[in-house]
Amino acid sequence: AQSVTQLGSHVSVSEGALVLLRCNYSSSVPPYLFWYVQYPNQGLQLLLKYTSAATLVKGINGFEAEFKKSETSFHLTKPSAHMSDAAEYFCAVSANTGFQKLVFGTGTRLLVSP
Amino acid sequence: EAGVAQSPRYKIIEKRQSVAFWCNPISGHATLYWYQQILGQGPKLLIQFQNNGVVDDSQLPKDRFSAERLKGVDSTLKIQPAKLEDSAVYLCASSLEAGAPQHFGDGTRLSIL
């Protein structure tokens, strides 16, 4: 079985500051890991995914995440926040075989102030 | 390419009534998913179709929820009768195949009075 824990339901940063959103996973098999973003009244959009190639994954909009097996973590970072980054971010995990059902965390709302 | 289309965007019903949601996936996508997203939570998979067959419905409350995907394209999700705890956003997603990136629609927001 797979699960993810997102630490912090809300994260506030100033425009231009580092963004760090935390995600820890639990999986009984080698996992695939994902970050999705959700803007108000919209569906989810894939930011990036880890599928056991490089441990540092680069995604869209300047985001990246690092898979750390020893820490069971997959934290999302961005060097400099923009106002447009304000949204809800979800970490998700799936098995790397079979039908690869996605299991989502509870989300972290990113607030960006001027 | 056109995205995943869902309708209606919003629906308000009273408890014990029935409701149906419709999803049109991206053309050529074999896998279709229905998720329930309760306020303050992440999406939870209700059912996954591969073409017109069900591959996972382990979290679908089958006493009141049903879904079908006729001809392996469009899909409908039905709730009958609705309960207060069914208030949520229902998201449809599709992918080329299981494990491929999922593309989400904008969802249907259901409110139960």
Coordinates of C-alpha atoms in Angstrom, one line a residue, chain A residues 6 9 32 34 36 38 40-46 49 51 88 90 94-95 98-107 109, chain B residues 9-10 33 35 37 40-45 48 50 55-56 58-59 89 91 98-107 109:
Chain A
Q6 CA 2.3 16.6 3.3
S9 CA -1.6 22.7 5.2
Y32 CA 6.5 6.7 -8.6
F34 CA 4.2 13.2 -8.4
Y36 CA 0.3 18.4 -9.0
Q38 CA -4.6 23.0 -8.5
P40 CA -9.2 27.7 -7.8
N41 CA -12.1 26.0 -9.5
Q42 CA -9.9 24.0 -11.8
G43 CA -8.6 20.5 -12.1
L44 CA -5.1 19.3 -11.3
Q45 CA -2.1 19.9 -13.5
L46 CA 1.0 17.8 -13.4
K49 CA 7.1 13.2 -11.7
T51 CA 9.9 7.4 -12.2
E88 CA -2.9 24.3 -3.8
F90 CA -0.7 18.0 -4.0
S94 CA 1.7 5.2 -7.1
A95 CA 3.3 1.8 -7.5
G98 CA 0.2 -2.7 -12.5
F99 CA -2.5 -0.1 -12.9
Q100 CA -0.5 2.5 -10.9
K101 CA -3.3 3.9 -8.8
L102 CA -2.5 7.5 -7.6
V103 CA -2.8 8.2 -3.9
F104 CA -2.8 11.9 -3.0
G105 CA -1.8 13.8 0.1
T106 CA -4.1 16.3 1.7
G107 CA -2.5 19.3 -0.1
R109 CA -1.9 25.8 0.0
Chain B
R9 CA -19.8 22.5 -13.4
Y10 CA -22.1 23.0 -10.5
Y33 CA -10.7 7.9 -13.7
Y35 CA -12.1 11.1 -8.2
Q37 CA -12.3 15.6 -3.7
G40 CA -9.7 20.3 2.4
Q41 CA -8.6 16.9 1.2
G42 CA -6.8 15.4 -1.8
P43 CA -8.6 13.6 -4.5
K44 CA -9.6 10.0 -3.8
L45 CA -9.9 7.6 -6.7
Q48 CA -10.7 3.5 -12.9
Q50 CA -9.4 0.7 -19.0
V55 CA -9.9 -2.2 -13.3
D56 CA -10.4 -0.6 -9.8
S58 CA -12.4 -0.6 -4.5
Q59 CA -13.3 2.8 -3.0
V89 CA -15.9 18.1 -6.2
L91 CA -13.0 15.1 -11.0
A98 CA -2.5 3.2 -17.0
G99 CA 0.5 4.9 -15.5
A100 CA 0.8 7.6 -18.2
P101 CA 0.3 11.2 -17.0
Q102 CA -3.3 12.0 -16.1
H103 CA -5.1 15.0 -17.5
F104 CA -7.8 16.4 -15.3
G105 CA -11.1 18.1 -16.1
D106 CA -12.2 21.2 -14.1
G107 CA -14.6 19.1 -12.1
R109 CA -18.9 20.8 -7.6

